[in-house]
Amino acid sequence: GDILHSRVARSNILLLGVDNRNAEAGSIQERSDSMMILTIDSRHGRLKLTSLQRDMVVYFPGDKTPNKINSANAVGGPLLAMRVVEDALRLKIDKFVVVNMAGLEQIIDAVGGVKVDVSKKELKAVNEELAMVNKTFPDTEPSPTLETEGVQVLNGRQAVTYARIRKIDSDYARMERQREVIQALAKSALKAGPTGQYRLLTTGLSDVTTNLSTPELALLGLRALPLLIQPIAQLQVPIEGYFNNVNTDAWKSLCDFNGMIPLVQDFIFEATFPFDPVKKIKGAPNK
């Protein structure tokens, strides 16, 4: 019964970030810019984020050759993305939430911005990218560029731009920035008080696509809020030692999922369970 209990006291939600600011119809079905599993762990009183690197290759249901994990959303929408993550990590994903970048800007603005530490290198990259975003969307309010490096409050557009810069370092550093922004958003939400939190919820509801009903989403928000007092626990997948990066026709991360599954289970459930082995990826360090 305890295994069941330890799984019931948690919800795993797949967060998909897509950049469809340029799409006419606001389609959510495209390559996901970021993929994370948000675990609401009421039993241990923690929120947990598992970031999934976009270049990992995985088997899609019925496919003979592996595909990059971030193309699942483009091929079959969020339901396929959920299924692919479930299959690769032998993990039950309950629901999905798709956030587009423009929506995320509004969500961050709803709580009055986020406090982030910007390095000198990041400052330059953010400002270059901001100038471009401002030009691309002339019908939206342009965002001022950043004046200095160091700890500062970023508005929605600045924060989203910060979370998305990659060219100065790596995809891993970028995942780190994405998590930093989410952690900072959690902090702002906590400080915003009931009015700000209500504004966050209403903005969020209109800016995300999800298979959670409005009451479910609100309930999840209420369950998550008290857990924000603690820092969000973080895990990056693939885990050091369990993957080889190759660059043939494109960057690919070849992962030993069977080696990582117990580590992911341990992070999410603080326990491990037997699982059916996943089909091995050729070229991965399958131990």
Backbone as a ProteinNet text record, in pm:
[ID]
protein_1_A
[PRIMARY]
GDILHSRVARSNILLLGVDNRNAEAGSIQERSDSMMILTIDSRHGRLKLTSLQRDMVVYFPGDKTPNKINSANAVGGPLLAMRVVEDALRLKIDKFVVVNMAGLEQIIDAVGGVKVDVSKKELKAVNEELAMVNKTFPDTEPSPTLETEGVQVLNGRQAVTYARIRKIDSDYARMERQREVIQALAKSALKAGPTGQYRLLTTGLSDVTTNLSTPELALLGLRALPLLIQPIAQLQVPIEGYFNNVNTDAWKSLCDFNGMIPLVQDFIFEATFPFDPVKKIKGAPNK
[TERTIARY]
82.1	0	85.9	207.2	288.9	339	372.7	418.9	308.3	186.3	72.8	58.4	66.4	51.4	157.3	281.4	388.5	372.1	301	277.4	154.8	58.9	-64.8	-43	48	69.6	142	156.4	227.6	151.8	169.4	120.6	241.2	254.7	360.1	296.4	338.8	280.4	390	364.7	463	444.6	550.2	546.9	617.8	550.1	610	613.7	730.7	742.4	756.4	669.9	682.9	694.7	764.5	777.3	692.6	565.4	481.4	437.7	526.7	490	472.7	540	531	415.5	356.8	251.5	122.1	57.7	-67.7	-173.6	-196.3	-310.8	-276.1	-156.2	-117.2	-120.3	-67.2	-66.5	27	-14.9	72.8	154.3	124.8	189.6	316.8	425.5	554.5	662.1	788.3	896	895.5	906	904.7	1043	1041.9	1162.9	1220.4	1130.4	1176.4	1075.4	1125.6	1041.2	1083.9	987.2	1016.7	902.8	936.7	832.6	824.1	706.5	685.4	616.8	679.5	619.5	571.2	442.8	388.5	385.2	480.1	497.5	446.1	316.1	254.3	306	348.9	393.7	519.2	615.6	739.6	739.9	627	616.8	713.5	737.9	832.5	773	819.3	798.5	928.6	920.5	1040.9	1031.4	1144.4	1148.6	1253.5	1212.6	1306.3	1314.7	1430.3	1446.5	1492.9	1429.5	1464.8	1536.7	1657.9	1737.2	1673.7	1666.1	1588.6	1648.4	1782.1	1848.9	1855.3	1792.5	1791.8	1712.6	1767	1687	1615.2	1488.1	1401.6	1319.6	1262.2	1173.9	1031.1	970.6	828.7	750.4	626.6	549.2	543.6	582.5	573	683.1	776.4	883.6	1005.8	1068.2	1185.3	1312.9	1317.5	1437.7	1405.1	1502.8	1475.6	1470.4	1400.3	1376.8	1414.4	1444.1	1470	1342.7	1359.3	1243.4	1162.3	1229.2	1154.7	1067.9	1083	998.3	866.1	851.5	726.8	606.1	620.6	509.4	470.3	572.6	545.9	475.3	514	459.6	317.6	295.2	164.7	107.4	157.1	102.1	140.1	84.9	121.4	92.1	-11.9	-44	66.3	122.9	235.7	358.8	381.6	496.2	487.5	366.4	345.3	379.2	327.7	345.3	494.2	565	707.1	789.9	759.2	829.9	797.6	670	629.7	705.7	713.2	780.2	929.5	994	1140	1182.1	1102.1	1142	1058.8	965.8	879.9	815	750.2	698	556.3	466.1	328.9	319.6	283	261.9	111	64.5	-79.7	-141.5	-75.4	-135.5	-26.3	-67	31.7	-13.6	82.2	55	149.4	95.8	178.2	173.8	290.1	298.2	371.2	314.6	392.6	467.7	570.3	661.7	591.8	499.5	427.8	342.2	284.3	202.3	286.2	406.8	495.8	535.6	555.8	586.2	475.3	349.8	235.8	222.6	252.4	244.4	347	469	574.8	538.8	483.9	442.1	329.2	244.2	130.1	175.6	295.6	345	453.1	464.8	559.1	703.3	726.4	862.8	931.7	1054.3	1131.2	1272.7	1326.9	1460.8	1563.4	1659.3	1757	1895.4	1997.6	2136.6	2190.5	2215.4	2257.7	2408.7	2480.5	2626	2655	2780.7	2821.3	2793.8	2828.6	2808.7	2660.2	2580.1	2435.8	2372.9	2420.9	2368.6	2374.4	2490.6	2511.6	2415.1	2408.2	2324.1	2175.6	2132.7	1992.1	1957.5	2043.8	2014.7	2011.1	2101.2	2099.4	1967.7	1929.1	1807.5	1682.1	1683.2	1568.7	1541.3	1649.4	1635.8	1564.3	1599.7	1540.7	1393	1362.8	1224	1136.8	1187	1111.7	1079.4	1178.4	1159.5	1059.4	1066.6	981.5	833.8	805.8	665.4	633.5	626.6	606.5	472.6	375.3	243.3	236	346.7	347.2	435.8	416.2	494.8	642.8	734.7	876	932.2	1031.8	1089.4	1221.5	1247	1378	1489.3	1609.8	1722.9	1774.7	1860.8	1915.2	2033.8	2042.9	2149.1	2277.2	2260.6	2379.7	2369.8	2487.7	2486.8	2446.3	2438.3	2408.2	2261.9	2227	2091.8	1995.8	1886.8	1789.3	1655.1	1551.6	1418.2	1399	1366.3	1341.5	1191.7	1148.3	1007	986.3	861.5	829.4	915.2	925.3	1000	1149.3	1203.7	1346	1374.7	1284.5	1304.1	1296.2	1196.9	1181.7	1304	1352.2	1470.6	1592	1606	1716.2	1711.9	1591.7	1576.7	1607.6	1607.3	1620	1756.3	1846.9	1976.7	2056.4	2119.3	2193.7	2331.9	2344.3	2467.3	2593.9	2578.7	2699.5	2760.7	2682.1	2738.9	2681.1	2583.1	2534.9	2387.9	2332	2193.7	2174.7	2281	2270.7	2262.3	2343.6	2341.6	2205.2	2150.5	2020.4	1910.2	1918.3	1822.1	1831.6	1953	1978.9	1908.1	1919.3	1853.5	1701.4	1649.5	1504.9	1456.1	1532.4	1492	1505.7	1608.4	1629.3	1509	1458.7	1342.8	1217.8	1200.5	1084	1090.5	1210	1228.8	1198.1	1245.5	1222.8	1074	1007.2	863	787.7	831.1	770.5	784.8	904.1	931.1	841.3	831.1	745.5	599.6	556.9	417.4	387.1	484.4	469.1	456.2	538	540.8	422.6	359.5	258.6	131.1	109.4	-12.5	-135.2	-250.3	-371.7	-410.1	-399.1	-439.4	-348.7	-217.6	-120.6	-135.5	-161.9	-177.7	-302.7	-408.5	-531.1	-504.9	-430.6	-396.7	-311.6	-218.7	-132.4	-216.7	-312.3	-395.9	-482	-545.4	-632.9	-551.8	-434.2	-347.4	-303.6	-259.5	-212.7	-319.1	-442	-551.4	-575.7	-559.8	-589.5	-468.5	-350.2	-229.4	-170.3	-233.9	-178.4	-279.5	-228.7	-314.7	-288.6	-395.4	-374.2	-492.1	-469.8	-581.5	-629.2	-588.4	-643.5	-765	-872.6	-988	-953	-1029.7	-1002.5	-1003.8	-1105.8	-1100.5	-978.2	-940.1	-821.2	-696	-685.6	-569.1	-562.1	-678.6	-684.7	-646.2	-696.5	-667.9	-518.6	-460.4	-317.8	-236.8	-280.5	-215.8	-219.2	-334.4	-349.2	-262.3	-250	-165.6	-18	17.5	158.3	205.8	116.1	155.6	229	173.2	244.5	379.6	398	523.8	635.1	598.8	697.5	792.9	760.3	845.7	985.4	989.1	1116.8	1166.9	1298.6	1348.6	1298.9	1276.4	1232.1	1350	1326.6	1432.2	1450.7	1576.2	1605.1	1682.7	1646.8	1725.3	1733	1853.4	1868.6	1882.5	1806.2	1816.3	1857.3	1961	2033.9	2128.3	2154.9	2240.2	2384.2	2476.2	2620.1	2659.4	2731.2	2778.3	2685.1	2564.4	2466.8	2435.3	2520.9	2492.1	2620.8	2611.4	2718	2655.3	2720.2	2671.7	2742.5	2668.4	2730.2	2677.6	2759.8	2715.4	2741.5	2643.2	2657.5	2584.1	2456.2	2377.5	2323.7	2313.7	2265.7	2314.3	2305.5	2340.1	2241.8	2296	2209	2269	2182.7	2227	2179.6	2276.3	2243.4	2248.6	2134.4	2122.8	2097.6	2151.8	2124.5	2005.2	1883.9	1763.6	1748.9	1783.1	1768.3	1856	1972.5	2060.5	2004.1	1934.1	1884.8	1750.4	1667	1531	1529.3	1613.8	1611.7	1649.7	1740.3	1782.6	1669.3	1594.3	1479.8	1369.8	1346	1245.4	1282.2	1408.9	1456.2	1435.8	1459.9	1441.3	1293.1	1206.8	1064.5	989.3	1014	935.8	1009.6	1140.2	1224.1	1211.7	1202.2	1195.4	1217.8	1254.1	1266	1171.8	1128.3	1033.4	1085.8	1044.1	1081.7	1017.5	1085.5	1028.9	1069.1	990.2	1026	1136.9	1249.6	1358.7	1313	1372.1	1344.5	1435.2	1389.6	1472.4	1601	1716.4	1844.4	1868.9	1934.1	1972.4	2114.5	2133.1	2266.3	2364.4	2485.1	2584.6	2579.4	2476.9	2468.4	2557.1	2603	2686.5	2602.5	2535.3	2447.5	2529.8	2520.4	2608.3	2561.2
-119.8	0	125.4	114	234.9	284.4	189.3	228.5	310.9	259.6	327.3	466.1	471	598.8	698.6	650.6	743.4	792.8	717.9	767.3	858.3	832.4	909.2	1051.4	1065.5	1197	1292.7	1254.7	1339.8	1352	1466	1480.5	1514.2	1447.7	1481	1548.8	1670.6	1747.8	1782.7	1754.7	1787.2	1932.6	2012.7	2152.4	2162.7	2215	2232.1	2380.4	2431.8	2571.2	2573.9	2648	2659	2805.9	2830.9	2968.9	2987.1	3021.6	3040.1	3184.4	3275.1	3416.8	3455.5	3379.1	3414.9	3343.4	3245	3166.4	3245.8	3243.6	3317.8	3265.5	3133.8	3077.6	3040.7	3073.5	3037.4	2887	2813.4	2667.2	2622.7	2520.8	2473	2354.3	2310.9	2189.8	2220.4	2238.8	2255.2	2205.9	2207	2157.7	2232.3	2156.5	2224.7	2280.7	2406.3	2480	2432.2	2400.4	2343.8	2239.9	2138.1	2030.3	2005.9	2009.1	1982.4	1901.9	1821	1753.6	1826.4	1882.5	1946.7	1845.1	1814.2	1722.1	1802.2	1789.7	1850	1737.9	1741	1632.2	1678.5	1656.7	1702.6	1621.6	1500.8	1415.1	1470.9	1515.3	1569.8	1722.3	1780.6	1926.1	1997	1936.8	1998.1	2005.9	2106.9	2107	2058.8	1976.9	1924	1947.6	1983.2	2006.3	1915.6	1834.8	1752.2	1812	1868.6	1929.3	1823.3	1817	1718.6	1788.2	1743.1	1804.1	1772.1	1873.1	1860.7	1764.7	1743.5	1664.1	1514.4	1472.6	1328.5	1255.6	1143.3	1066	953.5	935.4	836.3	767.1	652.3	584.5	636	678.4	713.5	583.1	573.9	450	402.3	278.8	219.1	257.3	345.5	386	295.1	266.8	178.9	255.9	383.6	461.4	569.3	598.9	699.1	841	926.3	1065.1	1157	1284.1	1378.6	1401.1	1404.5	1413.5	1541.4	1651.1	1776.6	1781.6	1681.7	1683.2	1610	1544.6	1471.8	1564.6	1683.8	1778.2	1821.3	1834.9	1874.6	1762.4	1637.6	1522.4	1489.5	1488.2	1444.2	1525.8	1647.6	1734	1689.5	1757.5	1730.6	1588.1	1525	1388.8	1291.6	1310.7	1225.7	1259.4	1388	1428.6	1361	1358.2	1291.8	1144	1080.2	934.5	901.2	982.9	959.2	971.9	1073.3	1092.1	976.1	935.4	821.3	695.7	671.2	550	551.4	667.5	674.4	663	721.5	725.3	632.7	557.3	465.3	538.6	649.6	741.2	778.1	782.4	821.6	974.6	1028.6	1172.9	1196.1	1280.3	1295.3	1391.1	1504.3	1608.4	1686.2	1772.6	1859.3	2004.1	2092.8	2236.1	2290.6	2351.7	2412.9	2564.4	2624.3	2769.1	2825.7	2927.9	2989.8	3109.5	3152.7	3253.2	3385.5	3424.6	3550.7	3539.5	3422.1	3397.9	3404.4	3349.1	3349.4	3492.6	3576.8	3718.6	3780.1	3751.9	3810.8	3755.6	3626	3562.6	3626.8	3649.5	3710.9	3855.5	3927.7	4066.3	4074	3970	3969	3970.8	3916.4	3918.5	4025	4115.7	4226.5	4192.8	4091.1	4058.7	3957.4	3920.6	3820.5	3869.9	3832.4	3876.5	3772.1	3813.7	3721.6	3785.5	3701.1	3749	3735.6	3848.4	3848	3871.5	3779.8	3796.8	3893.1	3936.2	4030.8	3972.7	3843.7	3775.5	3766.3	3733.2	3719.4	3854.4	3960.2	4096.1	4131.5	4109.1	4142.7	4059.3	3929.1	3839.6	3875.8	3908.2	3944.5	4070.3	4170.6	4296.9	4282.9	4202	4178.2	4113.4	4009.7	3934.5	4021.8	4104	4191.7	4288.8	4345.9	4441.8	4375	4246.9	4172.7	4143.2	4097.7	4065.6	4190.9	4303.2	4429.2	4466.9	4443.8	4477.4	4382.8	4253.3	4151.6	4172.8	4228.9	4245.7	4392.2	4470.4	4614.7	4650.4	4556.7	4587.9	4561.9	4513.8	4493	4599	4618.3	4714.3	4673.6	4758.7	4719.1	4715.6	4633	4623.6	4698.3	4775.5	4840.6	4737	4771.3	4679.6	4689.8	4598.2	4597	4692.4	4765.5	4865.2	4803.4	4714.9	4665	4515.1	4456.5	4314.6	4306.4	4183.3	4164.3	4133.2	4127.3	4091.1	4206.4	4176.8	4281.3	4218.4	4302.1	4253.7	4267.8	4157	4158	4155.2	4229.5	4220.2	4092.4	4067.4	3943.2	3916.9	4016.2	3996.4	3977	4055.7	4042.5	3903.6	3856.6	3727.7	3611.8	3617.5	3510.8	3509.2	3627.1	3637.2	3580	3613.8	3561.7	3408.2	3354	3208	3135	3208.3	3141.1	3155.8	3239.2	3254.5	3125.2	3087.5	2962.8	2980.9	3077.5	3081.3	3115.4	3171.3	3208.7	3090.5	2983.5	2869.8	2738.2	2679.7	2548.4	2531.9	2421.7	2388.4	2362.5	2314.3	2285.9	2415.6	2513	2643.2	2708.1	2683.7	2740.3	2677.8	2544.8	2477.3	2534.7	2565	2626.2	2762.3	2842.5	2974.3	2960.2	2861.8	2839.9	2809.2	2725	2687.5	2805.6	2886.8	3004.7	3099.5	3115.3	3202.5	3143	3010.4	2946.9	2960.8	2939.3	2954.9	3099.8	3196.4	3337.7	3373.4	3309.8	3331.8	3279.6	3163.7	3105.7	3201.7	3260.2	3355	3477.8	3533.5	3650.5	3618.3	3497	3456.1	3449.3	3401.5	3387.4	3524.9	3619.5	3754	3840.4	3799.8	3885.4	3901.9	3815	3823.9	3780.9	3770.6	3718	3787.4	3920.8	3992.8	3955.5	3958.7	3922.4	3777.8	3691	3548.1	3524	3597.9	3586	3633.5	3744.6	3798.4	3697.6	3633.9	3532.1	3416.3	3372.4	3258.6	3291.1	3408.8	3444	3465	3527.1	3544.7	3407.7	3324.9	3190.4	3109.5	3116.3	3037.8	3075	3205.8	3245.1	3225.4	3200.4	3195.3	3056.2	2954.7	2820.1	2730.2	2623.6	2520.5	2396.6	2335.9	2224.4	2128.6	2003.7	1910.5	1905.1	2005.8	2022.3	2113.1	2080.8	2170.8	2294.1	2401.5	2523.3	2496.1	2423.2	2393.8	2310.7	2213.6	2131.1	2217.6	2310.1	2397.3	2487.1	2540	2626.9	2548.6	2425.6	2340.1	2308.2	2281.3	2250.8	2371.6	2490.6	2614.4	2629.6	2599.4	2610.1	2507.3	2388.6	2284.1	2320.4	2385.6	2417.7	2536.9	2633.9	2759.5	2744.1	2667.6	2655.2	2583.4	2506.9	2433.1	2523.1	2645.2	2737	2795.1	2775.2	2828	2764.9	2637.8	2567.7	2591.4	2593.4	2601.4	2480.2	2501.5	2391.3	2295.5	2166.8	2066.8	2046.4	2028.7	2026.2	1901.3	1847.9	1739.3	1763.6	1744.7	1754.6	1615.8	1590	1463	1495.9	1436.2	1321.1	1357.7	1255.7	1269.5	1236.8	1313.6	1296.3	1148.4	1102.2	963.6	867	912.5	823.7	863.2	946.1	985	1014.6	1002.7	1047.2	1147.8	1262.5	1358.3	1331.8	1326.1	1309.5	1418.6	1455.5	1554.2	1498.6	1422.9	1368.1	1462.2	1433.5	1526.9	1640.3	1613.2	1714.9	1674.8	1766.5	1731.5	1628.4	1522.3	1421.3	1378.3	1350.3	1298.4	1153.9	1060.7	917.8	873.8	831.7	812.4	667.9	635.9	508	529.4	513.7	539.3	438.8	310.6	209.8	241.2	302	342	461	550.7	674.2	659	563.1	551.1	540.2	452.6	447.1	580.6	656.7	785.4	887.9	882.4	972.3	934.9	804.6	757.5	805.1	792.2	829.9	980	1059.8	1205.1	1239.8	1177.8	1213.4	1148.6	1018.1	943.8	920.3	949.6	917.4	769.5	690.1	544.8	491.6	362	304.8	185.3	161.5	54.7	-28	-155.3	-234.9	-173.4	-185.4	-132.2	-221.7	-216.4	-289.2	-212.3	-278.3	-205.9	-139.7	-24.3	51.7	-1.7	4.9	-33.6	50.3	-16.5	55.4	144.3	255.7	348.1	312.9	286.7	250	364.7	333.9	438.1	504.7	469.7	524.1	439.9	496.2	416.6	317	223.4	129.3	37.3	61	-10.8	-155.7
0	0	0	61.7	74.2	-61	-149.8	-284.4	-349.4	-336.6	-396.2	-334.1	-200.5	-130.8	-177.7	-189.1	-224.7	-367.5	-450.4	-586.3	-592.2	-501.1	-503.8	-451.2	-356.6	-294.7	-388.3	-514	-608.8	-739	-804.5	-942.1	-1026.6	-1139.7	-1236.5	-1356.9	-1382.3	-1492.2	-1591.7	-1718.2	-1821.1	-1862.6	-1844.4	-1887.4	-2021	-2120.1	-2252.7	-2284.5	-2313.7	-2356.2	-2506.7	-2574	-2720.5	-2757.8	-2866.1	-2911.1	-3034.4	-3013.8	-3132.4	-3143.1	-3101.5	-3111.7	-3258.7	-3347.9	-3490.5	-3560.5	-3491.4	-3557.3	-3561.2	-3677.3	-3694.6	-3597.8	-3603.6	-3531.4	-3387.2	-3345.3	-3209	-3188.9	-3287	-3277.6	-3166.4	-3089.9	-2982.9	-3031.8	-3154.9	-3201.7	-3279.9	-3207.7	-3273.3	-3178.6	-3226.7	-3141.3	-3009	-2901.8	-2772.4	-2743.6	-2706.3	-2674.7	-2542.2	-2448.9	-2322.7	-2276.8	-2207.7	-2154.6	-2011.2	-1921.5	-1780.9	-1721	-1620.8	-1544.3	-1410.7	-1382	-1252.6	-1162.5	-1050.3	-953.9	-833.5	-803.8	-682.3	-580.1	-486.4	-389.9	-253.5	-231	-106	12.8	-13.8	96.5	163.2	79.6	135.2	136.3	93.5	96.2	4	-114.1	-208.8	-348	-421.6	-566.2	-627.4	-732.7	-796.5	-946.7	-1005.3	-1150.1	-1211.1	-1306	-1381.3	-1521.6	-1557.3	-1690.4	-1788.7	-1903.1	-2005.4	-2119.7	-2145.7	-2251.6	-2387.2	-2473.9	-2598.5	-2699.9	-2691.8	-2795.3	-2763.7	-2653.6	-2622	-2730.1	-2777.6	-2872.7	-2799.6	-2835.2	-2771.5	-2880.1	-2845.5	-2940.4	-2923	-3034.6	-3032	-3048.6	-2998.3	-3010.9	-3156.6	-3178.9	-3312.1	-3409.2	-3369.6	-3461.3	-3448.7	-3563.7	-3564.9	-3529.4	-3569.8	-3539.9	-3437.3	-3350.1	-3246.8	-3302.3	-3232.7	-3269.9	-3155.7	-3186	-3076.5	-2994.7	-2864.6	-2775	-2797.6	-2836.1	-2849.9	-2975.9	-3065.5	-3185	-3160.7	-3044.6	-3014.9	-3021	-2966	-2964	-3105.1	-3192	-3330.8	-3406.3	-3377	-3449.4	-3403.1	-3272.2	-3222.9	-3109.5	-3095.3	-2990.5	-2850.2	-2749	-2609.7	-2563.8	-2622	-2578.6	-2617.8	-2738.4	-2778.2	-2692.4	-2667.8	-2584.7	-2447.8	-2388.8	-2260.2	-2267.9	-2372.5	-2389.8	-2406.9	-2484.5	-2511.9	-2383.3	-2302.6	-2175.5	-2081.4	-2077.5	-1993.8	-2033	-2165.6	-2214.6	-2184.9	-2206	-2190.4	-2044.3	-1954.1	-1813.1	-1724.4	-1787.3	-1711.8	-1594.3	-1630.4	-1529.9	-1568.5	-1471	-1502.1	-1503.2	-1619.6	-1630.2	-1626.7	-1533.4	-1517	-1616.8	-1638	-1720.8	-1793.1	-1886.6	-1952.8	-1945	-1949.8	-1960.8	-2067.4	-2170.5	-2274.5	-2255.2	-2243.1	-2225.2	-2345.6	-2409.8	-2515.6	-2457.3	-2529.4	-2474.9	-2445.2	-2534.4	-2512.1	-2386.2	-2365.3	-2246.1	-2119.7	-2128.5	-2013.1	-1975.5	-2077.4	-2051.7	-1965.4	-2003.9	-1932.1	-1790.6	-1774.9	-1642.4	-1548.5	-1599.6	-1518	-1484.2	-1581.4	-1555.3	-1451.5	-1449.3	-1356	-1210	-1182.6	-1043.2	-1023.1	-1119.8	-1102.3	-1133.9	-1219.3	-1261.8	-1171.8	-1209.2	-1133.9	-1107.2	-991.8	-954	-997.1	-1081.6	-1140.6	-1136.2	-1126.8	-1129	-1271.5	-1335.5	-1476.4	-1485.3	-1548.6	-1565	-1680.1	-1691.4	-1795.3	-1934.9	-1951	-2079.1	-2112.4	-2009.2	-2028.5	-2063.1	-1998.5	-2021.6	-2169.9	-2230.3	-2370.5	-2458.9	-2429	-2508.8	-2495.8	-2373.3	-2350.5	-2429.6	-2423	-2491.1	-2642.9	-2698.1	-2844.1	-2884.5	-2809.6	-2838.6	-2817.9	-2711.8	-2681.8	-2795.4	-2848.1	-2958.8	-3075.9	-3098.9	-3210	-3183.4	-3059.6	-3023.6	-3033	-2983.8	-2990.3	-3135.4	-3225.1	-3367.3	-3433.2	-3392.3	-3454.7	-3423.3	-3303.7	-3264.4	-3240.4	-3348.7	-3335.6	-3270.8	-3275	-3218.9	-3068.3	-3009.1	-2864.2	-2799	-2671	-2593	-2596.2	-2647.7	-2648.9	-2506.7	-2486.1	-2352.7	-2348.4	-2241.4	-2230.9	-2217.8	-2262.9	-2247.2	-2103.7	-2065.4	-1929.2	-1920.7	-1810	-1792.6	-1737.2	-1637.9	-1567.6	-1545.1	-1511.9	-1472.6	-1325.3	-1272.4	-1130.7	-1103.9	-974.9	-932.6	-960.9	-1031.8	-1067.3	-1101.2	-1099.8	-1134.9	-1286.3	-1350.9	-1495.5	-1520.8	-1624.2	-1662.1	-1745.2	-1785.6	-1856.2	-1978.4	-2065.8	-2190.6	-2163.4	-2069.6	-2034.9	-1976.9	-1889.7	-1822.9	-1921.6	-2012.1	-2112	-2204.3	-2241.8	-2328	-2255.5	-2128.2	-2045.8	-2040	-2022.5	-2009.6	-2139.7	-2251	-2379.4	-2445.3	-2388.9	-2455.5	-2444	-2554.4	-2556.3	-2617.7	-2709.4	-2791.1	-2712	-2590	-2515	-2439.5	-2418.9	-2346.2	-2397.5	-2328.6	-2371.5	-2338.4	-2386.4	-2358.5	-2208.9	-2144	-1999.8	-1920.7	-1959.5	-1893	-1916.2	-2035.2	-2067.3	-1980.5	-1960	-1873	-1731.4	-1690.9	-1560.5	-1551.2	-1658.8	-1661	-1657.6	-1730.6	-1731.8	-1590.7	-1521.7	-1386.1	-1289.9	-1313.2	-1229.3	-1241	-1363.4	-1385.9	-1319.4	-1329.1	-1266.3	-1113.9	-1058.9	-914.1	-872.4	-952.3	-922	-934.8	-1032.6	-1051.4	-929.1	-879.3	-759.1	-641.2	-627.9	-518.6	-529.3	-652.3	-674.2	-644.4	-683.7	-661.7	-512.5	-437.6	-293.1	-227	-278	-219.7	-265.9	-377.2	-441.8	-359.2	-261.2	-180	-258.7	-192.6	-256.6	-387.9	-392.7	-515.4	-631.9	-606.4	-710	-752.2	-654.9	-685	-769	-738.3	-817	-960.2	-972.2	-1104.9	-1182.5	-1109.7	-1171.5	-1224.1	-1142.2	-1178.9	-1300.3	-1301	-1413.6	-1541.2	-1528.6	-1646.3	-1695.8	-1601.7	-1636	-1706.6	-1655.6	-1713.9	-1858.6	-1891	-2028.6	-2120	-2060	-2142.5	-2161.4	-2104.5	-2121.4	-2190.7	-2252.5	-2308.9	-2225	-2173.5	-2082	-2087.2	-2043.4	-2030.2	-1885	-1805.3	-1671.2	-1683.4	-1615.1	-1616	-1533.2	-1547.8	-1471.4	-1319.8	-1266.6	-1122.6	-1083.4	-1168.4	-1138.4	-1133.6	-1229.5	-1237.1	-1113.8	-1074.5	-956.3	-831.5	-821.4	-705.6	-698	-816.9	-824.5	-778.5	-821.3	-779.9	-628.6	-569.5	-423.9	-351.5	-412	-350.6	-360.1	-473.4	-497.5	-416.1	-394.6	-331.2	-197.3	-101.5	26.3	13.2	-94	-112.5	-165	-206.7	-265.1	-161	-33.8	73.5	63.1	25.3	7.1	-135	-155.1	-293.3	-374.1	-503.3	-589.6	-608.4	-583.5	-604.4	-754.6	-798.7	-942.7	-984.4	-1099.8	-1159.1	-1309.3	-1365	-1510.5	-1569.2	-1675	-1747.5	-1890.4	-1947.1	-1892.9	-1777.9	-1697.2	-1579.4	-1619	-1565.2	-1592.3	-1586.1	-1689.9	-1690.3	-1762.8	-1795	-1858.9	-2003.2	-2064.9	-2203	-2279.3	-2411.4	-2501.4	-2596.3	-2614.2	-2713.9	-2845.3	-2952.9	-3084.4	-3177.2	-3274	-3370.5	-3510	-3560.1	-3695.9	-3791.2	-3818.2	-3900.6	-3813.8	-3684.3	-3588.6	-3450.3	-3353.9	-3216	-3164	-3104.9	-3045.1	-2912.9	-2818.7	-2690.8	-2681.7	-2674.7	-2669.4	-2523.5	-2471.3	-2326.2	-2284.9	-2169.2	-2104.2	-2009.9	-2064.8	-1983.9	-1870.4	-1896.9	-1790.9	-1670.4	-1696.7	-1586.9	-1510.6	-1583.2	-1520.6	-1450.2	-1496.5	-1441	-1287.5	-1226.7	-1079.6	-1014	-1079.1	-1023.6	-1032.6	-1143.7	-1161.2	-1060.9	-1045.4	-948.2	-808.1	-775.9	-643.8	-619.2	-723.5	-712.4	-695	-777.7	-776.1	-659.8	-638.8	-539.3	-407.1	-405.9	-290.9	-256.2	-361.9	-352.5	-493.5	-506.1	-641.2	-653.6	-777.5	-805.7	-922.2	-929.5	-1048.4	-1173.6	-1289	-1413.8	-1529.8	-1638.1	-1760.3	-1828.8	-1860.6	-1926.7	-2056.9	-2084.1	-2205.7	-2315.7	-2439.6	-2553.8	-2554.9	-2566.4	-2558.6	-2679.1	-2653.2	-2760.3	-2801.3	-2930.9	-2980.1	-2961.8	-2909.5	-2891.6	-2754.7	-2675	-2538.5	-2447.1	-2333.4	-2243.9	-2163.2	-2234.5	-2163.8	-2074.9	-1944.8	-1850.3	-1832.7
[MASK]
+++++++++++++++++++++++++++++++++++++++++++++++++++++++++++++++++++++++++++++++++++++++++++++++++++++++++++++++++++++++++++++++++++++++++++++++++++++++++++++++++++++++++++++++++++++++++++++++++++++++++++++++++++++++++++++++++++++++++++++++++++++++++++++++++++++++++++++++++++++++++++++++

